[in-house]
mmCIF file of N, CA and C in Angstrom:
data_model
loop_
_atom_site.group_PDB
_atom_site.id
_atom_site.type_symbol
_atom_site.label_atom_id
_atom_site.label_comp_id
_atom_site.label_asym_id
_atom_site.label_seq_id
_atom_site.Cartn_x
_atom_site.Cartn_y
_atom_site.Cartn_z
ATOM 1 N N PRO A 1 -127.140 206.782 69.764
ATOM 2 C CA PRO A 1 -126.360 206.720 68.535
ATOM 3 C C PRO A 1 -127.029 205.840 67.470
ATOM 4 N N LYS A 2 -126.933 206.227 66.218
ATOM 5 C CA LYS A 2 -127.691 205.537 65.168
ATOM 6 C C LYS A 2 -126.880 204.404 64.551
ATOM 7 N N ASP A 3 -125.546 204.431 64.595
ATOM 8 C CA ASP A 3 -124.780 203.324 63.963
ATOM 9 C C ASP A 3 -123.758 202.802 64.927
ATOM 10 N N ALA A 4 -123.144 201.691 64.491
ATOM 11 C CA ALA A 4 -122.192 200.973 65.326
ATOM 12 C C ALA A 4 -120.941 201.863 65.598
ATOM 13 N N ARG A 5 -120.554 202.655 64.637
ATOM 14 C CA ARG A 5 -119.327 203.511 64.787
ATOM 15 C C ARG A 5 -119.593 204.534 65.891
ATOM 16 N N ALA A 6 -120.754 205.169 65.856
ATOM 17 C CA ALA A 6 -121.037 206.132 66.863
ATOM 18 C C ALA A 6 -121.153 205.487 68.249
ATOM 19 N N LEU A 7 -121.807 204.311 68.317
ATOM 20 C CA LEU A 7 -121.975 203.577 69.557
ATOM 21 C C LEU A 7 -120.593 203.143 70.066
ATOM 22 N N SER A 8 -119.735 202.701 69.193
ATOM 23 C CA SER A 8 -118.373 202.309 69.620
ATOM 24 C C SER A 8 -117.605 203.528 70.236
ATOM 25 N N LYS A 9 -117.781 204.650 69.638
ATOM 26 C CA LYS A 9 -117.182 205.860 70.150
ATOM 27 C C LYS A 9 -117.675 206.144 71.572
ATOM 28 N N VAL A 10 -118.961 206.005 71.775
ATOM 29 C CA VAL A 10 -119.559 206.239 73.128
ATOM 30 C C VAL A 10 -118.847 205.276 74.158
ATOM 31 N N PHE A 11 -118.746 204.000 73.775
ATOM 32 C CA PHE A 11 -118.101 203.034 74.733
ATOM 33 C C PHE A 11 -116.642 203.344 74.904
ATOM 34 N N PHE A 12 -115.924 203.727 73.864
ATOM 35 C CA PHE A 12 -114.515 204.057 73.998
ATOM 36 C C PHE A 12 -114.338 205.273 74.907
ATOM 37 N N ASP A 13 -115.243 206.241 74.782
ATOM 38 C CA ASP A 13 -115.220 207.462 75.654
ATOM 39 C C ASP A 13 -115.402 207.002 77.116
ATOM 40 N N ARG A 14 -116.339 206.024 77.306
ATOM 41 C CA ARG A 14 -116.621 205.560 78.683
ATOM 42 C C ARG A 14 -115.385 204.836 79.248
ATOM 43 N N LEU A 15 -114.727 204.029 78.370
ATOM 44 C CA LEU A 15 -113.544 203.296 78.856
ATOM 45 C C LEU A 15 -112.434 204.266 79.403
ATOM 46 N N GLN A 16 -112.375 205.398 78.719
ATOM 47 C CA GLN A 16 -111.316 206.366 79.139
ATOM 48 C C GLN A 16 -111.559 206.946 80.525
ATOM 49 N N VAL A 17 -112.822 207.065 80.941
ATOM 50 C CA VAL A 17 -113.088 207.708 82.217
ATOM 51 C C VAL A 17 -113.329 206.690 83.297
ATOM 52 N N LEU A 18 -113.635 205.402 82.932
ATOM 53 C CA LEU A 18 -113.907 204.422 83.965
ATOM 54 C C LEU A 18 -112.606 203.818 84.478
ATOM 55 N N GLU A 19 -112.649 203.308 85.704
ATOM 56 C CA GLU A 19 -111.464 202.689 86.271
ATOM 57 C C GLU A 19 -111.448 201.250 85.870
ATOM 58 N N GLU A 20 -110.258 200.846 85.407
ATOM 59 C CA GLU A 20 -110.068 199.447 84.932
ATOM 60 C C GLU A 20 -110.330 198.495 86.109
ATOM 61 N N GLY A 21 -111.009 197.437 85.774
ATOM 62 C CA GLY A 21 -111.291 196.453 86.808
ATOM 63 C C GLY A 21 -112.649 196.561 87.382
ATOM 64 N N THR A 22 -113.330 197.682 87.186
ATOM 65 C CA THR A 22 -114.658 197.864 87.724
ATOM 66 C C THR A 22 -115.675 197.140 86.853
ATOM 67 N N HIS A 23 -116.874 196.889 87.379
ATOM 68 C CA HIS A 23 -117.951 196.243 86.652
ATOM 69 C C HIS A 23 -118.324 197.053 85.431
ATOM 70 N N GLU A 24 -118.400 198.371 85.572
ATOM 71 C CA GLU A 24 -118.789 199.272 84.474
ATOM 72 C C GLU A 24 -117.746 199.208 83.376
ATOM 73 N N TYR A 25 -116.468 199.156 83.725
ATOM 74 C CA TYR A 25 -115.387 199.130 82.745
ATOM 75 C C TYR A 25 -115.483 197.775 81.952
ATOM 76 N N GLN A 26 -115.676 196.688 82.687
ATOM 77 C CA GLN A 26 -115.777 195.367 82.007
ATOM 78 C C GLN A 26 -116.957 195.291 81.106
ATOM 79 N N TYR A 27 -118.078 195.927 81.553
ATOM 80 C CA TYR A 27 -119.276 195.954 80.712
ATOM 81 C C TYR A 27 -119.010 196.703 79.410
ATOM 82 N N ALA A 28 -118.401 197.883 79.457
ATOM 83 C CA ALA A 28 -118.144 198.653 78.307
ATOM 84 C C ALA A 28 -117.148 197.900 77.405
ATOM 85 N N ARG A 29 -116.112 197.291 77.939
ATOM 86 C CA ARG A 29 -115.145 196.565 77.172
ATOM 87 C C ARG A 29 -115.784 195.351 76.493
ATOM 88 N N ASN A 30 -116.576 194.616 77.268
ATOM 89 C CA ASN A 30 -117.197 193.442 76.702
ATOM 90 C C ASN A 30 -118.215 193.791 75.616
ATOM 91 N N THR A 31 -118.863 194.873 75.788
ATOM 92 C CA THR A 31 -119.841 195.379 74.759
ATOM 93 C C THR A 31 -119.061 195.695 73.469
ATOM 94 N N LEU A 32 -117.917 196.357 73.577
ATOM 95 C CA LEU A 32 -117.097 196.642 72.439
ATOM 96 C C LEU A 32 -116.637 195.398 71.736
ATOM 97 N N ILE A 33 -116.269 194.398 72.501
ATOM 98 C CA ILE A 33 -115.842 193.128 71.974
ATOM 99 C C ILE A 33 -116.987 192.512 71.140
ATOM 100 N N GLU A 34 -118.170 192.415 71.744
ATOM 101 C CA GLU A 34 -119.298 191.827 71.057
ATOM 102 C C GLU A 34 -119.716 192.627 69.856
ATOM 103 N N MET A 35 -119.656 193.928 69.932
ATOM 104 C CA MET A 35 -120.034 194.748 68.791
ATOM 105 C C MET A 35 -119.103 194.585 67.593
ATOM 106 N N ASN A 36 -117.879 194.267 67.876
ATOM 107 C CA ASN A 36 -116.829 194.181 66.817
ATOM 108 C C ASN A 36 -116.418 192.740 66.426
ATOM 109 N N LEU A 37 -117.157 191.748 66.895
ATOM 110 C CA LEU A 37 -116.813 190.361 66.529
ATOM 111 C C LEU A 37 -116.991 190.149 65.028
ATOM 112 N N SER A 38 -117.769 190.992 64.330
ATOM 113 C CA SER A 38 -117.895 190.844 62.919
ATOM 114 C C SER A 38 -116.529 191.104 62.198
ATOM 115 N N LEU A 39 -115.688 192.012 62.754
ATOM 116 C CA LEU A 39 -114.331 192.186 62.257
ATOM 117 C C LEU A 39 -113.536 190.935 62.272
ATOM 118 N N VAL A 40 -113.641 190.167 63.375
ATOM 119 C CA VAL A 40 -112.946 188.959 63.549
ATOM 120 C C VAL A 40 -113.420 187.919 62.516
ATOM 121 N N ARG A 41 -114.746 187.798 62.381
ATOM 122 C CA ARG A 41 -115.280 186.877 61.407
ATOM 123 C C ARG A 41 -114.831 187.229 59.985
ATOM 124 N N PHE A 42 -114.792 188.498 59.669
ATOM 125 C CA PHE A 42 -114.362 188.957 58.363
ATOM 126 C C PHE A 42 -112.904 188.582 58.136
ATOM 127 N N ALA A 43 -112.010 188.879 59.127
ATOM 128 C CA ALA A 43 -110.615 188.534 59.002
ATOM 129 C C ALA A 43 -110.453 187.005 58.935
ATOM 130 N N ALA A 44 -111.174 186.255 59.756
ATOM 131 C CA ALA A 44 -111.075 184.799 59.783
ATOM 132 C C ALA A 44 -111.415 184.178 58.381
ATOM 133 N N SER A 45 -112.431 184.808 57.753
ATOM 134 C CA SER A 45 -112.869 184.271 56.470
ATOM 135 C C SER A 45 -111.772 184.344 55.388
ATOM 136 N N ARG A 46 -110.831 185.216 55.575
ATOM 137 C CA ARG A 46 -109.686 185.305 54.638
ATOM 138 C C ARG A 46 -108.788 184.129 54.726
ATOM 139 N N PHE A 47 -108.892 183.339 55.869
ATOM 140 C CA PHE A 47 -107.968 182.230 56.152
ATOM 141 C C PHE A 47 -108.689 180.883 56.075
ATOM 142 N N ARG A 48 -109.927 180.887 55.572
ATOM 143 C CA ARG A 48 -110.703 179.642 55.612
ATOM 144 C C ARG A 48 -110.153 178.532 54.714
ATOM 145 N N ASN A 49 -109.344 178.889 53.701
ATOM 146 C CA ASN A 49 -108.792 177.903 52.835
ATOM 147 C C ASN A 49 -107.404 177.370 53.240
ATOM 148 N N ARG A 50 -107.014 177.629 54.428
ATOM 149 C CA ARG A 50 -105.756 177.193 54.927
ATOM 150 C C ARG A 50 -105.707 175.697 55.300
ATOM 151 N N GLY A 51 -106.850 175.013 55.155
ATOM 152 C CA GLY A 51 -106.915 173.606 55.472
ATOM 153 C C GLY A 51 -107.331 173.324 56.941
ATOM 154 N N GLY A 52 -107.892 172.143 57.148
ATOM 155 C CA GLY A 52 -108.249 171.815 58.513
ATOM 156 C C GLY A 52 -109.589 172.447 58.916
ATOM 157 N N ASP A 53 -110.032 172.046 60.035
ATOM 158 C CA ASP A 53 -111.286 172.625 60.599
ATOM 159 C C ASP A 53 -110.914 173.582 61.725
ATOM 160 N N ASP A 54 -110.118 174.586 61.359
ATOM 161 C CA ASP A 54 -109.621 175.512 62.358
ATOM 162 C C ASP A 54 -110.485 176.739 62.539
ATOM 163 N N THR A 55 -111.697 176.820 61.931
ATOM 164 C CA THR A 55 -112.513 178.049 61.969
ATOM 165 C C THR A 55 -112.669 178.571 63.374
ATOM 166 N N GLU A 56 -113.066 177.711 64.288
ATOM 167 C CA GLU A 56 -113.338 178.130 65.641
ATOM 168 C C GLU A 56 -112.045 178.645 66.299
ATOM 169 N N ASP A 57 -110.934 177.909 66.019
ATOM 170 C CA ASP A 57 -109.648 178.351 66.604
ATOM 171 C C ASP A 57 -109.223 179.704 66.020
ATOM 172 N N ILE A 58 -109.418 179.840 64.749
ATOM 173 C CA ILE A 58 -109.097 181.097 64.068
ATOM 174 C C ILE A 58 -109.853 182.259 64.655
ATOM 175 N N ILE A 59 -111.148 182.041 64.875
ATOM 176 C CA ILE A 59 -112.032 183.103 65.470
ATOM 177 C C ILE A 59 -111.577 183.371 66.858
ATOM 178 N N GLN A 60 -111.186 182.347 67.625
ATOM 179 C CA GLN A 60 -110.716 182.541 68.982
ATOM 180 C C GLN A 60 -109.450 183.397 69.028
ATOM 181 N N VAL A 61 -108.467 183.054 68.224
ATOM 182 C CA VAL A 61 -107.234 183.890 68.254
ATOM 183 C C VAL A 61 -107.494 185.253 67.681
ATOM 184 N N GLY A 62 -108.381 185.300 66.705
ATOM 185 C CA GLY A 62 -108.732 186.627 66.155
ATOM 186 C C GLY A 62 -109.338 187.529 67.224
ATOM 187 N N THR A 63 -110.129 186.898 68.090
ATOM 188 C CA THR A 63 -110.750 187.685 69.184
ATOM 189 C C THR A 63 -109.719 188.185 70.150
ATOM 190 N N ILE A 64 -108.666 187.411 70.360
ATOM 191 C CA ILE A 64 -107.558 187.923 71.209
ATOM 192 C C ILE A 64 -106.981 189.164 70.553
ATOM 193 N N GLY A 65 -106.794 189.171 69.214
ATOM 194 C CA GLY A 65 -106.299 190.384 68.539
ATOM 195 C C GLY A 65 -107.281 191.558 68.657
ATOM 196 N N LEU A 66 -108.574 191.251 68.621
ATOM 197 C CA LEU A 66 -109.566 192.294 68.867
ATOM 198 C C LEU A 66 -109.471 192.875 70.243
ATOM 199 N N ILE A 67 -109.327 192.034 71.235
ATOM 200 C CA ILE A 67 -109.182 192.541 72.636
ATOM 201 C C ILE A 67 -107.978 193.371 72.747
ATOM 202 N N LYS A 68 -106.844 193.007 72.146
ATOM 203 C CA LYS A 68 -105.641 193.779 72.237
ATOM 204 C C LYS A 68 -105.850 195.136 71.550
ATOM 205 N N ALA A 69 -106.553 195.119 70.430
ATOM 206 C CA ALA A 69 -106.846 196.420 69.730
ATOM 207 C C ALA A 69 -107.710 197.309 70.578
ATOM 208 N N ILE A 70 -108.692 196.755 71.215
ATOM 209 C CA ILE A 70 -109.614 197.541 72.082
ATOM 210 C C ILE A 70 -108.794 198.173 73.260
ATOM 211 N N ASP A 71 -107.901 197.353 73.821
ATOM 212 C CA ASP A 71 -107.121 197.896 74.955
ATOM 213 C C ASP A 71 -106.096 198.969 74.523
ATOM 214 N N ARG A 72 -105.673 198.924 73.274
ATOM 215 C CA ARG A 72 -104.664 199.898 72.848
ATOM 216 C C ARG A 72 -105.216 201.014 72.001
ATOM 217 N N PHE A 73 -106.531 201.006 71.719
ATOM 218 C CA PHE A 73 -107.063 202.046 70.818
ATOM 219 C C PHE A 73 -107.038 203.378 71.512
ATOM 220 N N ASP A 74 -106.670 204.432 70.771
ATOM 221 C CA ASP A 74 -106.604 205.783 71.260
ATOM 222 C C ASP A 74 -107.539 206.703 70.428
ATOM 223 N N LEU A 75 -108.623 207.069 71.000
ATOM 224 C CA LEU A 75 -109.595 207.934 70.289
ATOM 225 C C LEU A 75 -108.999 209.265 69.770
ATOM 226 N N SER A 76 -107.996 209.745 70.472
ATOM 227 C CA SER A 76 -107.418 211.015 70.059
ATOM 228 C C SER A 76 -106.662 211.013 68.762
ATOM 229 N N ARG A 77 -106.374 209.832 68.279
ATOM 230 C CA ARG A 77 -105.645 209.732 66.970
ATOM 231 C C ARG A 77 -106.529 209.863 65.798
ATOM 232 N N GLU A 78 -107.847 209.896 66.026
ATOM 233 C CA GLU A 78 -108.817 210.120 64.955
ATOM 234 C C GLU A 78 -108.698 209.136 63.814
ATOM 235 N N VAL A 79 -108.611 207.864 64.176
ATOM 236 C CA VAL A 79 -108.582 206.784 63.227
ATOM 237 C C VAL A 79 -109.763 205.899 63.517
ATOM 238 N N GLU A 80 -110.405 205.388 62.442
ATOM 239 C CA GLU A 80 -111.528 204.496 62.646
ATOM 240 C C GLU A 80 -111.061 203.222 63.397
ATOM 241 N N PHE A 81 -111.880 202.786 64.303
ATOM 242 C CA PHE A 81 -111.527 201.613 65.100
ATOM 243 C C PHE A 81 -111.252 200.367 64.161
ATOM 244 N N ALA A 82 -112.072 200.161 63.170
ATOM 245 C CA ALA A 82 -111.915 198.980 62.243
ATOM 246 C C ALA A 82 -110.575 199.023 61.583
ATOM 247 N N THR A 83 -110.162 200.238 61.156
ATOM 248 C CA THR A 83 -108.846 200.417 60.453
ATOM 249 C C THR A 83 -107.734 200.075 61.420
ATOM 250 N N PHE A 84 -107.866 200.413 62.692
ATOM 251 C CA PHE A 84 -106.896 200.117 63.717
ATOM 252 C C PHE A 84 -106.891 198.665 64.094
ATOM 253 N N ALA A 85 -108.061 198.043 64.223
ATOM 254 C CA ALA A 85 -108.235 196.678 64.771
ATOM 255 C C ALA A 85 -107.872 195.538 63.805
ATOM 256 N N VAL A 86 -108.161 195.730 62.551
ATOM 257 C CA VAL A 86 -107.980 194.591 61.592
ATOM 258 C C VAL A 86 -106.515 194.135 61.557
ATOM 259 N N PRO A 87 -105.530 194.999 61.510
ATOM 260 C CA PRO A 87 -104.112 194.484 61.598
ATOM 261 C C PRO A 87 -103.844 193.699 62.879
ATOM 262 N N TYR A 88 -104.375 194.087 63.945
ATOM 263 C CA TYR A 88 -104.163 193.351 65.207
ATOM 264 C C TYR A 88 -104.798 191.914 65.053
ATOM 265 N N ILE A 89 -105.983 191.922 64.516
ATOM 266 C CA ILE A 89 -106.723 190.639 64.395
ATOM 267 C C ILE A 89 -105.983 189.727 63.384
ATOM 268 N N VAL A 90 -105.637 190.216 62.250
ATOM 269 C CA VAL A 90 -104.939 189.471 61.221
ATOM 270 C C VAL A 90 -103.572 189.051 61.777
ATOM 271 N N GLY A 91 -102.875 189.869 62.449
ATOM 272 C CA GLY A 91 -101.567 189.538 63.012
ATOM 273 C C GLY A 91 -101.644 188.385 63.952
ATOM 274 N N GLU A 92 -102.682 188.406 64.806
ATOM 275 C CA GLU A 92 -102.869 187.328 65.758
ATOM 276 C C GLU A 92 -103.168 185.995 65.045
ATOM 277 N N ILE A 93 -103.979 186.039 63.973
ATOM 278 C CA ILE A 93 -104.299 184.846 63.228
ATOM 279 C C ILE A 93 -103.038 184.284 62.486
ATOM 280 N N LYS A 94 -102.305 185.233 61.885
ATOM 281 C CA LYS A 94 -101.026 184.787 61.209
ATOM 282 C C LYS A 94 -100.051 184.149 62.271
ATOM 283 N N ARG A 95 -99.965 184.697 63.427
ATOM 284 C CA ARG A 95 -99.086 184.153 64.440
ATOM 285 C C ARG A 95 -99.569 182.751 64.822
ATOM 286 N N PHE A 96 -100.876 182.572 64.868
ATOM 287 C CA PHE A 96 -101.443 181.207 65.173
ATOM 288 C C PHE A 96 -101.019 180.219 64.111
ATOM 289 N N PHE A 97 -101.120 180.586 62.845
ATOM 290 C CA PHE A 97 -100.694 179.674 61.739
ATOM 291 C C PHE A 97 -99.194 179.465 61.792
ATOM 292 N N ARG A 98 -98.440 180.486 62.087
ATOM 293 C CA ARG A 98 -96.964 180.362 62.099
ATOM 294 C C ARG A 98 -96.578 179.426 63.193
ATOM 295 N N ASP A 99 -97.241 179.469 64.335
ATOM 296 C CA ASP A 99 -96.887 178.649 65.506
ATOM 297 C C ASP A 99 -97.492 177.245 65.458
ATOM 298 N N THR A 100 -98.488 176.970 64.662
ATOM 299 C CA THR A 100 -99.165 175.689 64.641
ATOM 300 C C THR A 100 -99.032 174.869 63.369
ATOM 301 N N THR A 101 -98.390 175.438 62.379
ATOM 302 C CA THR A 101 -98.249 174.716 61.139
ATOM 303 C C THR A 101 -96.828 174.510 60.734
ATOM 304 N N TRP A 102 -96.570 173.602 59.869
ATOM 305 C CA TRP A 102 -95.207 173.388 59.375
ATOM 306 C C TRP A 102 -94.955 174.397 58.262
ATOM 307 N N SER A 103 -93.707 174.968 58.289
ATOM 308 C CA SER A 103 -93.422 175.967 57.246
ATOM 309 C C SER A 103 -93.089 175.299 55.890
ATOM 310 N N VAL A 104 -92.673 174.064 55.943
ATOM 311 C CA VAL A 104 -92.411 173.251 54.762
ATOM 312 C C VAL A 104 -93.358 172.099 54.787
ATOM 313 N N HIS A 105 -93.908 171.674 53.674
ATOM 314 C CA HIS A 105 -94.799 170.496 53.735
ATOM 315 C C HIS A 105 -93.990 169.258 54.098
ATOM 316 N N VAL A 106 -94.377 168.665 55.176
ATOM 317 C CA VAL A 106 -93.750 167.420 55.691
ATOM 318 C C VAL A 106 -94.846 166.348 55.596
ATOM 319 N N PRO A 107 -94.513 165.228 54.963
ATOM 320 C CA PRO A 107 -95.490 164.168 54.840
ATOM 321 C C PRO A 107 -96.003 163.692 56.199
ATOM 322 N N ARG A 108 -97.275 163.345 56.225
ATOM 323 C CA ARG A 108 -97.908 162.935 57.481
ATOM 324 C C ARG A 108 -97.090 161.802 58.179
ATOM 325 N N ARG A 109 -96.657 160.870 57.354
ATOM 326 C CA ARG A 109 -95.861 159.727 57.911
ATOM 327 C C ARG A 109 -94.706 160.244 58.778
ATOM 328 N N LEU A 110 -93.991 161.278 58.302
ATOM 329 C CA LEU A 110 -92.888 161.808 59.060
ATOM 330 C C LEU A 110 -93.323 162.653 60.261
ATOM 331 N N GLN A 111 -94.442 163.309 60.120
ATOM 332 C CA GLN A 111 -94.998 164.023 61.264
ATOM 333 C C GLN A 111 -95.352 163.067 62.374
ATOM 334 N N GLU A 112 -95.940 161.941 62.004
ATOM 335 C CA GLU A 112 -96.301 160.924 62.966
ATOM 336 C C GLU A 112 -95.071 160.280 63.604
ATOM 337 N N LEU A 113 -94.094 160.039 62.695
ATOM 338 C CA LEU A 113 -92.846 159.406 63.151
ATOM 339 C C LEU A 113 -92.165 160.316 64.220
ATOM 340 N N ARG A 114 -92.265 161.633 64.052
ATOM 341 C CA ARG A 114 -91.669 162.539 65.015
ATOM 342 C C ARG A 114 -92.279 162.350 66.391
ATOM 343 N N VAL A 115 -93.594 162.153 66.432
ATOM 344 C CA VAL A 115 -94.266 161.938 67.716
ATOM 345 C C VAL A 115 -93.826 160.608 68.310
ATOM 346 N N ASP A 116 -93.792 159.522 67.480
ATOM 347 C CA ASP A 116 -93.338 158.210 67.932
ATOM 348 C C ASP A 116 -91.921 158.299 68.479
ATOM 349 N N LEU A 117 -91.070 159.053 67.751
ATOM 350 C CA LEU A 117 -89.664 159.182 68.197
ATOM 351 C C LEU A 117 -89.553 159.821 69.577
ATOM 352 N N ALA A 118 -90.352 160.833 69.797
ATOM 353 C CA ALA A 118 -90.307 161.490 71.117
ATOM 354 C C ALA A 118 -90.747 160.517 72.220
ATOM 355 N N LYS A 119 -91.788 159.750 71.930
ATOM 356 C CA LYS A 119 -92.267 158.770 72.906
ATOM 357 C C LYS A 119 -91.221 157.700 73.178
ATOM 358 N N ALA A 120 -90.570 157.237 72.045
ATOM 359 C CA ALA A 120 -89.559 156.173 72.185
ATOM 360 C C ALA A 120 -88.349 156.701 72.983
ATOM 361 N N LYS A 121 -87.943 157.927 72.697
ATOM 362 C CA LYS A 121 -86.839 158.482 73.402
ATOM 363 C C LYS A 121 -87.133 158.562 74.946
ATOM 364 N N GLU A 122 -88.303 159.009 75.239
ATOM 365 C CA GLU A 122 -88.726 159.094 76.664
ATOM 366 C C GLU A 122 -88.722 157.734 77.312
ATOM 367 N N GLN A 123 -89.271 156.768 76.644
ATOM 368 C CA GLN A 123 -89.348 155.407 77.183
ATOM 369 C C GLN A 123 -87.997 154.770 77.361
ATOM 370 N N LEU A 124 -87.125 154.882 76.301
ATOM 371 C CA LEU A 124 -85.808 154.264 76.388
ATOM 372 C C LEU A 124 -84.921 155.005 77.396
ATOM 373 N N SER A 125 -85.060 156.302 77.516
ATOM 374 C CA SER A 125 -84.321 157.055 78.541
ATOM 375 C C SER A 125 -84.624 156.517 79.896
ATOM 376 N N ALA A 126 -85.883 156.224 80.161
ATOM 377 C CA ALA A 126 -86.297 155.689 81.460
ATOM 378 C C ALA A 126 -85.734 154.312 81.714
ATOM 379 N N GLU A 127 -85.797 153.465 80.667
ATOM 380 C CA GLU A 127 -85.282 152.092 80.774
ATOM 381 C C GLU A 127 -83.776 152.075 80.929
ATOM 382 N N LEU A 128 -83.032 152.882 80.134
ATOM 383 C CA LEU A 128 -81.610 152.804 80.099
ATOM 384 C C LEU A 128 -80.921 153.717 81.107
ATOM 385 N N ASP A 129 -81.702 154.618 81.668
ATOM 386 C CA ASP A 129 -81.168 155.593 82.633
ATOM 387 C C ASP A 129 -80.147 156.545 81.931
ATOM 388 N N ARG A 130 -80.318 156.752 80.644
ATOM 389 C CA ARG A 130 -79.482 157.642 79.898
ATOM 390 C C ARG A 130 -80.174 157.932 78.549
ATOM 391 N N ASP A 131 -79.679 158.898 77.815
ATOM 392 C CA ASP A 131 -80.290 159.158 76.471
ATOM 393 C C ASP A 131 -79.902 158.030 75.530
ATOM 394 N N PRO A 132 -80.884 157.530 74.797
ATOM 395 C CA PRO A 132 -80.669 156.394 73.881
ATOM 396 C C PRO A 132 -79.858 156.883 72.669
ATOM 397 N N THR A 133 -79.103 155.990 72.031
ATOM 398 C CA THR A 133 -78.357 156.320 70.843
ATOM 399 C C THR A 133 -79.345 156.303 69.637
ATOM 400 N N VAL A 134 -78.864 156.744 68.519
ATOM 401 C CA VAL A 134 -79.733 156.780 67.264
ATOM 402 C C VAL A 134 -79.978 155.303 66.903
ATOM 403 N N LYS A 135 -79.020 154.414 67.034
ATOM 404 C CA LYS A 135 -79.184 153.006 66.715
ATOM 405 C C LYS A 135 -80.282 152.415 67.597
ATOM 406 N N GLU A 136 -80.257 152.697 68.877
ATOM 407 C CA GLU A 136 -81.255 152.128 69.816
ATOM 408 C C GLU A 136 -82.633 152.640 69.472
ATOM 409 N N LEU A 137 -82.710 153.922 69.147
ATOM 410 C CA LEU A 137 -84.048 154.489 68.793
ATOM 411 C C LEU A 137 -84.568 153.827 67.527
ATOM 412 N N ALA A 138 -83.647 153.660 66.511
ATOM 413 C CA ALA A 138 -84.053 153.091 65.233
ATOM 414 C C ALA A 138 -84.539 151.623 65.462
ATOM 415 N N ALA A 139 -83.832 150.864 66.287
ATOM 416 C CA ALA A 139 -84.157 149.495 66.541
ATOM 417 C C ALA A 139 -85.534 149.416 67.242
ATOM 418 N N HIS A 140 -85.709 150.352 68.218
ATOM 419 C CA HIS A 140 -86.966 150.390 69.011
ATOM 420 C C HIS A 140 -88.147 150.663 68.064
ATOM 421 N N LEU A 141 -87.944 151.530 67.085
ATOM 422 C CA LEU A 141 -89.006 151.923 66.130
ATOM 423 C C LEU A 141 -89.072 151.057 64.880
ATOM 424 N N ASP A 142 -88.241 149.994 64.814
ATOM 425 C CA ASP A 142 -88.181 149.125 63.674
ATOM 426 C C ASP A 142 -87.877 149.874 62.402
ATOM 427 N N LEU A 143 -86.940 150.724 62.435
ATOM 428 C CA LEU A 143 -86.638 151.555 61.240
ATOM 429 C C LEU A 143 -85.337 150.959 60.570
#
């Protein structure tokens, strides 16, 4: 095959006839993943301005979307794989942001206080052998 699309089709054809779990199946699947990582990098680049140094994490979760797309792709539907895969990749990346970021901007001081509050509650619960009151938590945190 001369181009990546034709080569992808060859490997998708092979996946349909190979038994899942065999070495040959894994090889074909892994080759498809490696051949299409550029789709993940493309989708990840759309999210590079979201703040933080999440690029590797974004690529990692995007790759999960790519794998899901490979596993669910149906050649008989006559759709280009890239057209099918990009929504899976972007969806996985959006889910990552939804699950790991605050939906409303919360000042860092309050984000850190939330962590301190959880630690204080755990510590006071152990000392008091019950859940601490709001006053006890506030006193413990000097609030």
